[in-house]
Amino acid sequence: MERVLREMGEKAVAASRALAVLPPEEKNRCLCRMAERIESSAASIKAANGQDLAAARASGLSEAMIDRLALNDRRIAEMAEGLRVVASQVDPVGRILSQTTRPNGLVITKVSVPLGVIGIIYESRPNVTVDAAGICLKAGNAVILRGGSEAFHSNMILSRLLDEAAVECGLPAGAVQLVPWTDRAAVSLLLKMDRYLDLIIPRGGEKLIRLVCAEATMPVLKHYKGVCHLYIDRECDVAKAVAIVRNAKCQRPSACNALETLLVHRGIAAEFLPPFIAEMRKCGVELRGDEEFRRHDSEAKAAAEEDWYAEYLDLVLAVKMVGSVEEAVAHINRYGSRHSDGIVSSNQADIDYFFANVDSSTLYSNASTRFTDGGEFGMGAEIGISTDKLHARGPMGADELTSYKYLVRGDGQIRS
Amino acid sequence: MERVLREMGEKAVAASRALAVLPPEEKNRCLCRMAERIESSAASIKAANGQDLAAARASGLSEAMIDRLALNDRRIAEMAEGLRVVASQVDPVGRILSQTTRPNGLVITKVSVPLGVIGIIYESRPNVTVDAAGICLKAGNAVILRGGSEAFHSNMILSRLLDEAAVECGLPAGAVQLVPWTDRAAVSLLLKMDRYLDLIIPRGGEKLIRLVCAEATMPVLKHYKGVCHLYIDRECDVAKAVAIVRNAKCQRPSACNALETLLVHRGIAAEFLPPFIAEMRKCGVELRGDEEFRRHDSEAKAAAEEDWYAEYLDLVLAVKMVGSVEEAVAHINRYGSRHSDGIVSSNQADIDYFFANVDSSTLYSNASTRFTDGGEFGMGAEIGISTDKLHARGPMGADELTSYKYLVRGDGQIRS
C-alpha cells in the first residue's frame, strides 16, 4: 500500500508541474473535456453507482444517506455543468499581487502560483470527486482524492474519467487520482506524505477532521463546525429581525451557515419576542432557552451548557437573553466556532463593536448568516468554508487554492 | 505543568482580544515603552545573562554558541532599537483587502485582522525573545515564547519586562509570556494547545522543526533549510556571473539564503569556469564537483549524492555541469528546498522558463540569492523565511502575521 501511495504521490507531483505552466485556455479546455467525458459516460457511471447503491441497501444505510449517494441523469449533468462553470471563471494563477522596485534597482514581483498537490479526504457524496477535482485543477493543482467506502465504485469511475480526459488534453497521467483503499490505514499513510502533498483538506464530521489535524504532517485547511449566532440588539427593526432569524434558521437548517444560537438584548424583549416566538412556532422550530427567556416562553425547553456549543443542523434553536452587545460578543467568542455571526441593529456603534470584537470568519449586520458561501460571495465554485485563520478564512474558491512566489529581476545586484 | 500552560493560554487569548482592538498609536506607544524598559533594565538583563553564560561555560558550550548567547550593552541597545523600528512601521491590521457590492446589495469587505495567539519555539539567541515578541505585537497578536535552556534566565527577564511594559500601557497581563520550562514535555503539551494557539512558528534545526510538524495540532509556519542554487546560463555576462556567485556564496556563508549548489551550462564552461575557479580559490571556497566539472578543475573533490541535498552553511560549494535550463530546473526541483534560486542569463526565454518552472519561494535573475530577507524586501522586521506554500511564503513580516475577516453589511437581506 505504501509503495502504491508513494507512486501516486510522484505521479501527482509530475502532473502538478505540467499543470502549473499550462496556459489558462488549455486548462479550461481540459475542464470542458472532463465535462464531456462525464456526460458521455453516464451509463457506466450509473452502473458503478448502482453497485454502491446495492451495497448501501444491503448494509442498511439510511434513506437520507442513500439519497446523497445516488447519481441520476440530473446529478450527472450537474457535475458536468459545474466543471464548465469553473472553466468559465477568471484564472487564479499568474495574478500580480504586488510589485516594487527597491532602491538598489531590484524589481520584486509577487505572483500567484498553484499550491502543487492537494489531498482531499471526504465522506459519502460522489459529486465531491468531480467538484473538488475541478476547482483544484482550475488553480493549477494536481489532486489526490480519498473518498468514503460507500461511494467507492462511483468515485473510481469518476476519477478515472477525469484523469483520462486530462491525458487526452496532453497532461501526464496523475492530475486526478483516487486512493484505491477506503480503510483508515491508507489515510494514515497519506497524512505523512508531506513530501508529495502540499495541503490536505478534510471534508466531513468533526471526528475525521480531528484525526487529520492530529496525524497530518502537511498543512491542513479545515472546517470544524458552524455554530452561528445572531444577536438582536436593543435598537433594531423588529420585522426585519424576525425575517432574518427565520431565514437563517429555517431556509436550510442542515447547512453549516444556518443559525444555531440567538442572543436577544433584554431591552427589546417586549417588542421582539412575541412575533419571534410566533414565527418559530409556525416554522416548527424547537426553542431551548435560558431561564430568562423561558419566563417569556413557557413552552421553551431549558437550554443546558452543551446547547451553547451545539451545531443542531436541525429545526432547533438555543436562545439566550443578554444585557449588552459586549455580553453577546463575549458569549460568541466563548461558545462559537469562528464561522458566521451577525448583529441585527440600527445602532452603528454597536455594529462597529460587534465587527471589531467577534473573532469569526464572517460577520453580518442586518443580514442572514446563510450568505457565507463561495457562490454568494461571487467566488464561483467553492471547495469549502475555512474556520481556520491561516492561509484562507471563510469561503474558499480557486484563488484560495493558490500560493505565490517572488520573482526578483536584477542587473548584477549583490548584497553589501 | 499542563494546568499552568492552560492558564497561560487563557491569559494569552484574553490579551490577544485587547490587542486586536488597540488603536495603532497605542500599540506603537506600547512597543516604545517596551524599548525603554529594556534599556533602563540593562544591568538586570546583563546579570541574568551572566547566569546563563556561567552555566554555558560550565557545560562546555562552544565559543560560537556562547557568543550567540551573550548580551552586552550594544546588543541590548539593538533589541530596543528593533522595537522602535517595528513601532515606526505601517500598521498591518485593518487594511481593506477587497470590497465588493453584490447584486442583492450586500457590501462585503475583507479586512486584515490579527491571527490571535502565536507560539514561537526557538533555540539559543535571547534577542529572538524581543524581536519575535515585537513583530507579533505589531500585528496585534499575543505571543507565547518557548526559548532554549541555555538562554533561560535571559529570556525570563526579557519576557517579563516586555509583559510589564504592556501592562503599564493598559493591556491585560499575558501579551508576552515565556514557558517556564525548557524540557521536551512542555513543548509536547504546547503543541496540542490548538484551543489557545492559532499558529506555531518553530525556529531552529531541522530536527526541532520535524518534531513540531509531527506533533502540532495547530497550523505551523516553518523554514526547513535553504539549499539555494544559481544556474549560469549559456548566454550571460561572465564578470557579473562570477561576482554574483562570490557574493551569494561568501558574503555570509552561514545565512539560509547563501548559495550551496552551482549549476553551469557546459556551453559557457570555457569562458566562465577559469575566472570562477580562480575567484573561489581566492575566497577559500572548497569545491565539490560532478565528474565533468572535475575535468575542468582537478583540485575539486568529488560530489556525492548527498552533496546535492546539502546546506553547508560554510565555504563549501557543490558544482554540477548541465546541458540546458530544463536540466538545471529539474535538478533544483529535485534537490532544492524551495527557498531561493537564481539564474544568471541574458536570454529572456531562459529566464522566463526558469521563473515559471522552479518551485521555490523566491527566484532571481541576475542577482545574488542573499537578498531574500524581510529588510531587503522592504518589509521592515521579519519573523523568518517560510519554505511552506500555505499562508506565507518567503520572507515574513508583520503583514504575514495577520489573517482577515469578511464584514458583510446588509439591510435585511435574506437568502432565497
mmCIF file with all atom_site columns, N, CA, C and O in Angstrom, chain A residues 102 115 240 247 338 355 358 361 363 365-366 370 376 389 391 393 403-406 408 410 412 415, chain B residues 102 115 198 247 355 358 361 363 365-366 370 376 389 391 393 403-406 408 410-412 415:
data_model
loop_
_atom_site.group_PDB
_atom_site.id
_atom_site.type_symbol
_atom_site.label_atom_id
_atom_site.label_alt_id
_atom_site.label_comp_id
_atom_site.label_asym_id
_atom_site.label_entity_id
_atom_site.label_seq_id
_atom_site.pdbx_PDB_ins_code
_atom_site.Cartn_x
_atom_site.Cartn_y
_atom_site.Cartn_z
_atom_site.occupancy
_atom_site.B_iso_or_equiv
_atom_site.pdbx_formal_charge
_atom_site.auth_seq_id
_atom_site.auth_comp_id
_atom_site.auth_asym_id
_atom_site.auth_atom_id
_atom_site.pdbx_PDB_model_num
ATOM 1   N N  . ARG A 1 102 ? 13.117  48.256 -5.609  1.00 0.00 ? 102 ARG A N  1
ATOM 2   C CA . ARG A 1 102 ? 13.904  48.601 -4.432  1.00 0.00 ? 102 ARG A CA 1
ATOM 3   C C  . ARG A 1 102 ? 14.919  49.685 -4.791  1.00 0.00 ? 102 ARG A C  1
ATOM 4   O O  . ARG A 1 102 ? 15.271  49.861 -5.962  1.00 0.00 ? 102 ARG A O  1
ATOM 5   N N  . LEU A 1 115 ? -0.660  25.718 -5.618  1.00 0.00 ? 115 LEU A N  1
ATOM 6   C CA . LEU A 1 115 ? -0.056  25.142 -4.422  1.00 0.00 ? 115 LEU A CA 1
ATOM 7   C C  . LEU A 1 115 ? 0.788   23.929 -4.768  1.00 0.00 ? 115 LEU A C  1
ATOM 8   O O  . LEU A 1 115 ? 1.808   23.690 -4.147  1.00 0.00 ? 115 LEU A O  1
ATOM 9   N N  . LYS A 1 240 ? -37.693 43.133 10.360  1.00 0.00 ? 240 LYS A N  1
ATOM 10  C CA . LYS A 1 240 ? -36.521 42.609 9.649   1.00 0.00 ? 240 LYS A CA 1
ATOM 11  C C  . LYS A 1 240 ? -35.805 41.568 10.502  1.00 0.00 ? 240 LYS A C  1
ATOM 12  O O  . LYS A 1 240 ? -35.334 40.551 10.000  1.00 0.00 ? 240 LYS A O  1
ATOM 13  N N  . ASN A 1 247 ? -35.030 33.159 8.262   1.00 0.00 ? 247 ASN A N  1
ATOM 14  C CA . ASN A 1 247 ? -34.237 32.714 7.115   1.00 0.00 ? 247 ASN A CA 1
ATOM 15  C C  . ASN A 1 247 ? -32.982 31.961 7.566   1.00 0.00 ? 247 ASN A C  1
ATOM 16  O O  . ASN A 1 247 ? -32.662 30.894 7.049   1.00 0.00 ? 247 ASN A O  1
ATOM 17  N N  . ARG A 1 338 ? -16.213 30.310 15.194  1.00 0.00 ? 338 ARG A N  1
ATOM 18  C CA . ARG A 1 338 ? -15.478 31.224 14.305  1.00 0.00 ? 338 ARG A CA 1
ATOM 19  C C  . ARG A 1 338 ? -15.950 31.130 12.861  1.00 0.00 ? 338 ARG A C  1
ATOM 20  O O  . ARG A 1 338 ? -15.160 31.322 11.942  1.00 0.00 ? 338 ARG A O  1
ATOM 21  N N  . PHE A 1 355 ? -18.377 44.076 14.971  1.00 0.00 ? 355 PHE A N  1
ATOM 22  C CA . PHE A 1 355 ? -17.453 43.763 13.873  1.00 0.00 ? 355 PHE A CA 1
ATOM 23  C C  . PHE A 1 355 ? -16.005 43.711 14.362  1.00 0.00 ? 355 PHE A C  1
ATOM 24  O O  . PHE A 1 355 ? -15.216 42.886 13.913  1.00 0.00 ? 355 PHE A O  1
ATOM 25  N N  . VAL A 1 358 ? -15.851 40.417 17.461  1.00 0.00 ? 358 VAL A N  1
ATOM 26  C CA . VAL A 1 358 ? -16.166 38.998 17.280  1.00 0.00 ? 358 VAL A CA 1
ATOM 27  C C  . VAL A 1 358 ? -15.092 38.371 16.389  1.00 0.00 ? 358 VAL A C  1
ATOM 28  O O  . VAL A 1 358 ? -14.772 38.881 15.312  1.00 0.00 ? 358 VAL A O  1
ATOM 29  N N  . SER A 1 361 ? -14.924 34.224 10.983  1.00 0.00 ? 361 SER A N  1
ATOM 30  C CA . SER A 1 361 ? -14.513 34.454 9.595   1.00 0.00 ? 361 SER A CA 1
ATOM 31  C C  . SER A 1 361 ? -15.407 35.478 8.907   1.00 0.00 ? 361 SER A C  1
ATOM 32  O O  . SER A 1 361 ? -14.940 36.280 8.105   1.00 0.00 ? 361 SER A O  1
ATOM 33  N N  . LEU A 1 363 ? -18.759 38.215 9.468   1.00 0.00 ? 363 LEU A N  1
ATOM 34  C CA . LEU A 1 363 ? -19.673 38.912 10.372  1.00 0.00 ? 363 LEU A CA 1
ATOM 35  C C  . LEU A 1 363 ? -20.700 39.670 9.541   1.00 0.00 ? 363 LEU A C  1
ATOM 36  O O  . LEU A 1 363 ? -20.371 40.245 8.503   1.00 0.00 ? 363 LEU A O  1
ATOM 37  N N  . SER A 1 365 ? -24.063 42.456 9.462   1.00 0.00 ? 365 SER A N  1
ATOM 38  C CA . SER A 1 365 ? -25.006 43.368 10.103  1.00 0.00 ? 365 SER A CA 1
ATOM 39  C C  . SER A 1 365 ? -26.272 43.359 9.256   1.00 0.00 ? 365 SER A C  1
ATOM 40  O O  . SER A 1 365 ? -26.215 43.535 8.037   1.00 0.00 ? 365 SER A O  1
ATOM 41  N N  . ASN A 1 366 ? -27.383 43.077 9.911   1.00 0.00 ? 366 ASN A N  1
ATOM 42  C CA . ASN A 1 366 ? -28.702 43.150 9.275   1.00 0.00 ? 366 ASN A CA 1
ATOM 43  C C  . ASN A 1 366 ? -28.825 42.295 8.019   1.00 0.00 ? 366 ASN A C  1
ATOM 44  O O  . ASN A 1 366 ? -29.332 42.735 6.990   1.00 0.00 ? 366 ASN A O  1
ATOM 45  N N  . ARG A 1 370 ? -26.832 32.930 6.288   1.00 0.00 ? 370 ARG A N  1
ATOM 46  C CA . ARG A 1 370 ? -26.850 31.935 5.209   1.00 0.00 ? 370 ARG A CA 1
ATOM 47  C C  . ARG A 1 370 ? -26.064 32.375 3.975   1.00 0.00 ? 370 ARG A C  1
ATOM 48  O O  . ARG A 1 370 ? -25.863 31.587 3.053   1.00 0.00 ? 370 ARG A O  1
ATOM 49  N N  . GLU A 1 376 ? -22.370 32.939 -3.223  1.00 0.00 ? 376 GLU A N  1
ATOM 50  C CA . GLU A 1 376 ? -22.976 34.193 -2.759  1.00 0.00 ? 376 GLU A CA 1
ATOM 51  C C  . GLU A 1 376 ? -21.942 35.309 -2.622  1.00 0.00 ? 376 GLU A C  1
ATOM 52  O O  . GLU A 1 376 ? -22.265 36.486 -2.708  1.00 0.00 ? 376 GLU A O  1
ATOM 53  N N  . LYS A 1 389 ? -7.624  30.291 10.614  1.00 0.00 ? 389 LYS A N  1
ATOM 54  C CA . LYS A 1 389 ? -7.226  31.673 10.360  1.00 0.00 ? 389 LYS A CA 1
ATOM 55  C C  . LYS A 1 389 ? -6.010  31.756 9.452   1.00 0.00 ? 389 LYS A C  1
ATOM 56  O O  . LYS A 1 389 ? -5.679  32.825 8.955   1.00 0.00 ? 389 LYS A O  1
ATOM 57  N N  . HIS A 1 391 ? -3.795  31.078 6.094   1.00 0.00 ? 391 HIS A N  1
ATOM 58  C CA . HIS A 1 391 ? -3.943  30.909 4.645   1.00 0.00 ? 391 HIS A CA 1
ATOM 59  C C  . HIS A 1 391 ? -5.291  31.400 4.156   1.00 0.00 ? 391 HIS A C  1
ATOM 60  O O  . HIS A 1 391 ? -5.356  32.394 3.465   1.00 0.00 ? 391 HIS A O  1
ATOM 61  N N  . ARG A 1 393 ? -9.580  31.961 5.142   1.00 0.00 ? 393 ARG A N  1
ATOM 62  C CA . ARG A 1 393 ? -10.610 32.031 6.169   1.00 0.00 ? 393 ARG A CA 1
ATOM 63  C C  . ARG A 1 393 ? -11.930 32.273 5.473   1.00 0.00 ? 393 ARG A C  1
ATOM 64  O O  . ARG A 1 393 ? -11.997 33.039 4.512   1.00 0.00 ? 393 ARG A O  1
ATOM 65  N N  . SER A 1 403 ? -0.781  29.638 -4.010  1.00 0.00 ? 403 SER A N  1
ATOM 66  C CA . SER A 1 403 ? 0.238   30.259 -3.183  1.00 0.00 ? 403 SER A CA 1
ATOM 67  C C  . SER A 1 403 ? 0.797   31.424 -4.003  1.00 0.00 ? 403 SER A C  1
ATOM 68  O O  . SER A 1 403 ? 0.144   31.907 -4.922  1.00 0.00 ? 403 SER A O  1
ATOM 69  N N  . TYR A 1 404 ? 2.004   31.865 -3.693  1.00 0.00 ? 404 TYR A N  1
ATOM 70  C CA . TYR A 1 404 ? 2.636   32.891 -4.514  1.00 0.00 ? 404 TYR A CA 1
ATOM 71  C C  . TYR A 1 404 ? 4.133   32.656 -4.513  1.00 0.00 ? 404 TYR A C  1
ATOM 72  O O  . TYR A 1 404 ? 4.653   31.873 -3.718  1.00 0.00 ? 404 TYR A O  1
ATOM 73  N N  . LYS A 1 405 ? 4.809   33.271 -5.465  1.00 0.00 ? 405 LYS A N  1
ATOM 74  C CA . LYS A 1 405 ? 6.256   33.315 -5.345  1.00 0.00 ? 405 LYS A CA 1
ATOM 75  C C  . LYS A 1 405 ? 6.734   34.712 -5.712  1.00 0.00 ? 405 LYS A C  1
ATOM 76  O O  . LYS A 1 405 ? 5.998   35.491 -6.327  1.00 0.00 ? 405 LYS A O  1
ATOM 77  N N  . TYR A 1 406 ? 7.966   35.016 -5.267  1.00 0.00 ? 406 TYR A N  1
ATOM 78  C CA . TYR A 1 406 ? 8.559   36.309 -5.578  1.00 0.00 ? 406 TYR A CA 1
ATOM 79  C C  . TYR A 1 406 ? 9.523   36.123 -6.747  1.00 0.00 ? 406 TYR A C  1
ATOM 80  O O  . TYR A 1 406 ? 10.395  35.254 -6.708  1.00 0.00 ? 406 TYR A O  1
ATOM 81  N N  . VAL A 1 408 ? 12.380  38.100 -8.681  1.00 0.00 ? 408 VAL A N  1
ATOM 82  C CA . VAL A 1 408 ? 13.241  39.259 -8.435  1.00 0.00 ? 408 VAL A CA 1
ATOM 83  C C  . VAL A 1 408 ? 14.161  39.441 -9.639  1.00 0.00 ? 408 VAL A C  1
ATOM 84  O O  . VAL A 1 408 ? 14.971  38.556 -9.953  1.00 0.00 ? 408 VAL A O  1
ATOM 85  N N  . GLY A 1 410 ? 17.093  41.421 -11.569 1.00 0.00 ? 410 GLY A N  1
ATOM 86  C CA . GLY A 1 410 ? 18.238  42.273 -11.291 1.00 0.00 ? 410 GLY A CA 1
ATOM 87  C C  . GLY A 1 410 ? 19.090  42.507 -12.516 1.00 0.00 ? 410 GLY A C  1
ATOM 88  O O  . GLY A 1 410 ? 18.768  42.070 -13.628 1.00 0.00 ? 410 GLY A O  1
ATOM 89  N N  . GLY A 1 412 ? 22.754  42.348 -12.003 1.00 0.00 ? 412 GLY A N  1
ATOM 90  C CA . GLY A 1 412 ? 24.064  42.159 -11.380 1.00 0.00 ? 412 GLY A CA 1
ATOM 91  C C  . GLY A 1 412 ? 24.125  42.557 -9.910  1.00 0.00 ? 412 GLY A C  1
ATOM 92  O O  . GLY A 1 412 ? 25.202  42.597 -9.320  1.00 0.00 ? 412 GLY A O  1
ATOM 93  N N  . ARG A 1 415 ? 24.730  41.751 -2.572  1.00 0.00 ? 415 ARG A N  1
ATOM 94  C CA . ARG A 1 415 ? 24.402  42.330 -1.267  1.00 0.00 ? 415 ARG A CA 1
ATOM 95  C C  . ARG A 1 415 ? 25.670  42.792 -0.573  1.00 0.00 ? 415 ARG A C  1
ATOM 96  O O  . ARG A 1 415 ? 26.668  42.074 -0.546  1.00 0.00 ? 415 ARG A O  1
ATOM 97  N N  . ARG B 1 102 ? -22.582 43.146 -3.800  1.00 0.00 ? 102 ARG B N  1
ATOM 98  C CA . ARG B 1 102 ? -23.234 42.057 -4.521  1.00 0.00 ? 102 ARG B CA 1
ATOM 99  C C  . ARG B 1 102 ? -24.543 42.548 -5.159  1.00 0.00 ? 102 ARG B C  1
ATOM 100 O O  . ARG B 1 102 ? -25.098 43.558 -4.716  1.00 0.00 ? 102 ARG B O  1
ATOM 101 N N  . LEU B 1 115 ? -3.839  37.373 13.892  1.00 0.00 ? 115 LEU B N  1
ATOM 102 C CA . LEU B 1 115 ? -4.090  35.932 13.951  1.00 0.00 ? 115 LEU B CA 1
ATOM 103 C C  . LEU B 1 115 ? -4.662  35.539 15.302  1.00 0.00 ? 115 LEU B C  1
ATOM 104 O O  . LEU B 1 115 ? -5.487  34.648 15.392  1.00 0.00 ? 115 LEU B O  1
ATOM 105 N N  . ASP B 1 198 ? -3.151  29.949 17.732  1.00 0.00 ? 198 ASP B N  1
ATOM 106 C CA . ASP B 1 198 ? -3.610  29.962 16.346  1.00 0.00 ? 198 ASP B CA 1
ATOM 107 C C  . ASP B 1 198 ? -2.510  29.547 15.382  1.00 0.00 ? 198 ASP B C  1
ATOM 108 O O  . ASP B 1 198 ? -2.787  29.190 14.235  1.00 0.00 ? 198 ASP B O  1
ATOM 109 N N  . ASN B 1 247 ? 29.353  36.660 -4.203  1.00 0.00 ? 247 ASN B N  1
ATOM 110 C CA . ASN B 1 247 ? 28.531  37.289 -3.175  1.00 0.00 ? 247 ASN B CA 1
ATOM 111 C C  . ASN B 1 247 ? 27.590  36.286 -2.518  1.00 0.00 ? 247 ASN B C  1
ATOM 112 O O  . ASN B 1 247 ? 27.463  36.228 -1.293  1.00 0.00 ? 247 ASN B O  1
ATOM 113 N N  . PHE B 1 355 ? 11.763  31.086 -14.240 1.00 0.00 ? 355 PHE B N  1
ATOM 114 C CA . PHE B 1 355 ? 10.781  31.701 -13.328 1.00 0.00 ? 355 PHE B CA 1
ATOM 115 C C  . PHE B 1 355 ? 9.479   30.890 -13.282 1.00 0.00 ? 355 PHE B C  1
ATOM 116 O O  . PHE B 1 355 ? 8.851   30.764 -12.237 1.00 0.00 ? 355 PHE B O  1
ATOM 117 N N  . VAL B 1 358 ? 10.630  26.787 -11.748 1.00 0.00 ? 358 VAL B N  1
ATOM 118 C CA . VAL B 1 358 ? 11.257  26.452 -10.469 1.00 0.00 ? 358 VAL B CA 1
ATOM 119 C C  . VAL B 1 358 ? 10.256  26.712 -9.346  1.00 0.00 ? 358 VAL B C  1
ATOM 120 O O  . VAL B 1 358 ? 9.656   27.786 -9.262  1.00 0.00 ? 358 VAL B O  1
ATOM 121 N N  . SER B 1 361 ? 10.278  29.746 -3.251  1.00 0.00 ? 361 SER B N  1
ATOM 122 C CA . SER B 1 361 ? 9.608   30.963 -2.778  1.00 0.00 ? 361 SER B CA 1
ATOM 123 C C  . SER B 1 361 ? 10.107  32.195 -3.501  1.00 0.00 ? 361 SER B C  1
ATOM 124 O O  . SER B 1 361 ? 9.344   33.118 -3.766  1.00 0.00 ? 361 SER B O  1
ATOM 125 N N  . LEU B 1 363 ? 12.720  33.642 -6.669  1.00 0.00 ? 363 LEU B N  1
ATOM 126 C CA . LEU B 1 363 ? 13.565  33.358 -7.827  1.00 0.00 ? 363 LEU B CA 1
ATOM 127 C C  . LEU B 1 363 ? 14.234  34.649 -8.287  1.00 0.00 ? 363 LEU B C  1
ATOM 128 O O  . LEU B 1 363 ? 13.608  35.714 -8.280  1.00 0.00 ? 363 LEU B O  1
ATOM 129 N N  . SER B 1 365 ? 16.742  36.682 -11.237 1.00 0.00 ? 365 SER B N  1
ATOM 130 C CA . SER B 1 365 ? 17.514  36.718 -12.465 1.00 0.00 ? 365 SER B CA 1
ATOM 131 C C  . SER B 1 365 ? 18.599  37.765 -12.272 1.00 0.00 ? 365 SER B C  1
ATOM 132 O O  . SER B 1 365 ? 18.315  38.901 -11.863 1.00 0.00 ? 365 SER B O  1
ATOM 133 N N  . ASN B 1 366 ? 19.820  37.360 -12.482 1.00 0.00 ? 366 ASN B N  1
ATOM 134 C CA . ASN B 1 366 ? 20.971  38.276 -12.459 1.00 0.00 ? 366 ASN B CA 1
ATOM 135 C C  . ASN B 1 366 ? 21.116  39.063 -11.156 1.00 0.00 ? 366 ASN B C  1
ATOM 136 O O  . ASN B 1 366 ? 21.366  40.271 -11.170 1.00 0.00 ? 366 ASN B O  1
ATOM 137 N N  . ARG B 1 370 ? 21.264  36.290 -1.841  1.00 0.00 ? 370 ARG B N  1
ATOM 138 C CA . ARG B 1 370 ? 21.350  36.833 -0.483  1.00 0.00 ? 370 ARG B CA 1
ATOM 139 C C  . ARG B 1 370 ? 20.293  37.898 -0.194  1.00 0.00 ? 370 ARG B C  1
ATOM 140 O O  . ARG B 1 370 ? 20.161  38.344 0.934   1.00 0.00 ? 370 ARG B O  1
ATOM 141 N N  . GLU B 1 376 ? 15.514  43.558 3.124   1.00 0.00 ? 376 GLU B N  1
ATOM 142 C CA . GLU B 1 376 ? 15.849  43.805 1.715   1.00 0.00 ? 376 GLU B CA 1
ATOM 143 C C  . GLU B 1 376 ? 14.597  43.885 0.843   1.00 0.00 ? 376 GLU B C  1
ATOM 144 O O  . GLU B 1 376 ? 14.605  44.516 -0.202  1.00 0.00 ? 376 GLU B O  1
ATOM 145 N N  . LYS B 1 389 ? 4.193   26.667 1.513   1.00 0.00 ? 389 LYS B N  1
ATOM 146 C CA . LYS B 1 389 ? 3.431   27.352 0.470   1.00 0.00 ? 389 LYS B CA 1
ATOM 147 C C  . LYS B 1 389 ? 2.108   27.881 0.988   1.00 0.00 ? 389 LYS B C  1
ATOM 148 O O  . LYS B 1 389 ? 1.445   28.663 0.329   1.00 0.00 ? 389 LYS B O  1
ATOM 149 N N  . HIS B 1 391 ? -0.356  30.003 3.460   1.00 0.00 ? 391 HIS B N  1
ATOM 150 C CA . HIS B 1 391 ? -0.416  31.247 4.222   1.00 0.00 ? 391 HIS B CA 1
ATOM 151 C C  . HIS B 1 391 ? 0.684   32.213 3.797   1.00 0.00 ? 391 HIS B C  1
ATOM 152 O O  . HIS B 1 391 ? 0.407   33.233 3.214   1.00 0.00 ? 391 HIS B O  1
ATOM 153 N N  . ARG B 1 393 ? 4.808   32.658 2.188   1.00 0.00 ? 393 ARG B N  1
ATOM 154 C CA . ARG B 1 393 ? 5.927   32.018 1.510   1.00 0.00 ? 393 ARG B CA 1
ATOM 155 C C  . ARG B 1 393 ? 7.035   33.051 1.417   1.00 0.00 ? 393 ARG B C  1
ATOM 156 O O  . ARG B 1 393 ? 6.771   34.216 1.136   1.00 0.00 ? 393 ARG B O  1
ATOM 157 N N  . SER B 1 403 ? -4.453  37.586 9.707   1.00 0.00 ? 403 SER B N  1
ATOM 158 C CA . SER B 1 403 ? -5.458  36.854 8.944   1.00 0.00 ? 403 SER B CA 1
ATOM 159 C C  . SER B 1 403 ? -6.409  37.914 8.375   1.00 0.00 ? 403 SER B C  1
ATOM 160 O O  . SER B 1 403 ? -6.020  39.081 8.242   1.00 0.00 ? 403 SER B O  1
ATOM 161 N N  . TYR B 1 404 ? -7.595  37.528 8.046   1.00 0.00 ? 404 TYR B N  1
ATOM 162 C CA . TYR B 1 404 ? -8.580  38.507 7.606   1.00 0.00 ? 404 TYR B CA 1
ATOM 163 C C  . TYR B 1 404 ? -9.956  38.048 8.052   1.00 0.00 ? 404 TYR B C  1
ATOM 164 O O  . TYR B 1 404 ? -10.141 36.900 8.461   1.00 0.00 ? 404 TYR B O  1
ATOM 165 N N  . LYS B 1 405 ? -10.904 38.966 8.023   1.00 0.00 ? 405 LYS B N  1
ATOM 166 C CA . LYS B 1 405 ? -12.285 38.520 8.159   1.00 0.00 ? 405 LYS B CA 1
ATOM 167 C C  . LYS B 1 405 ? -13.149 39.288 7.170   1.00 0.00 ? 405 LYS B C  1
ATOM 168 O O  . LYS B 1 405 ? -12.737 40.327 6.645   1.00 0.00 ? 405 LYS B O  1
ATOM 169 N N  . TYR B 1 406 ? -14.321 38.719 6.893   1.00 0.00 ? 406 TYR B N  1
ATOM 170 C CA . TYR B 1 406 ? -15.270 39.374 5.995   1.00 0.00 ? 406 TYR B CA 1
ATOM 171 C C  . TYR B 1 406 ? -16.322 40.084 6.832   1.00 0.00 ? 406 TYR B C  1
ATOM 172 O O  . TYR B 1 406 ? -16.932 39.490 7.713   1.00 0.00 ? 406 TYR B O  1
ATOM 173 N N  . VAL B 1 408 ? -19.837 41.878 6.400   1.00 0.00 ? 408 VAL B N  1
ATOM 174 C CA . VAL B 1 408 ? -20.915 41.933 5.408   1.00 0.00 ? 408 VAL B CA 1
ATOM 175 C C  . VAL B 1 408 ? -22.019 42.835 5.938   1.00 0.00 ? 408 VAL B C  1
ATOM 176 O O  . VAL B 1 408 ? -22.623 42.547 6.970   1.00 0.00 ? 408 VAL B O  1
ATOM 177 N N  . GLY B 1 410 ? -25.620 44.600 5.531   1.00 0.00 ? 410 GLY B N  1
ATOM 178 C CA . GLY B 1 410 ? -26.879 44.427 4.811   1.00 0.00 ? 410 GLY B CA 1
ATOM 179 C C  . GLY B 1 410 ? -27.944 45.384 5.283   1.00 0.00 ? 410 GLY B C  1
ATOM 180 O O  . GLY B 1 410 ? -27.698 46.263 6.113   1.00 0.00 ? 410 GLY B O  1
ATOM 181 N N  . ASP B 1 411 ? -29.115 45.149 4.748   1.00 0.00 ? 411 ASP B N  1
ATOM 182 C CA . ASP B 1 411 ? -30.262 45.989 5.086   1.00 0.00 ? 411 ASP B CA 1
ATOM 183 C C  . ASP B 1 411 ? -31.497 45.092 5.117   1.00 0.00 ? 411 ASP B C  1
ATOM 184 O O  . ASP B 1 411 ? -32.499 45.387 4.506   1.00 0.00 ? 411 ASP B O  1
ATOM 185 N N  . GLY B 1 412 ? -31.314 43.940 5.761   1.00 0.00 ? 412 GLY B N  1
ATOM 186 C CA . GLY B 1 412 ? -32.421 42.999 5.848   1.00 0.00 ? 412 GLY B CA 1
ATOM 187 C C  . GLY B 1 412 ? -32.370 41.855 4.848   1.00 0.00 ? 412 GLY B C  1
ATOM 188 O O  . GLY B 1 412 ? -33.327 41.089 4.739   1.00 0.00 ? 412 GLY B O  1
ATOM 189 N N  . ARG B 1 415 ? -31.607 34.932 2.336   1.00 0.00 ? 415 ARG B N  1
ATOM 190 C CA . ARG B 1 415 ? -31.241 34.091 1.196   1.00 0.00 ? 415 ARG B CA 1
ATOM 191 C C  . ARG B 1 415 ? -32.470 33.352 0.676   1.00 0.00 ? 415 ARG B C  1
ATOM 192 O O  . ARG B 1 415 ? -33.247 32.799 1.452   1.00 0.00 ? 415 ARG B O  1
#
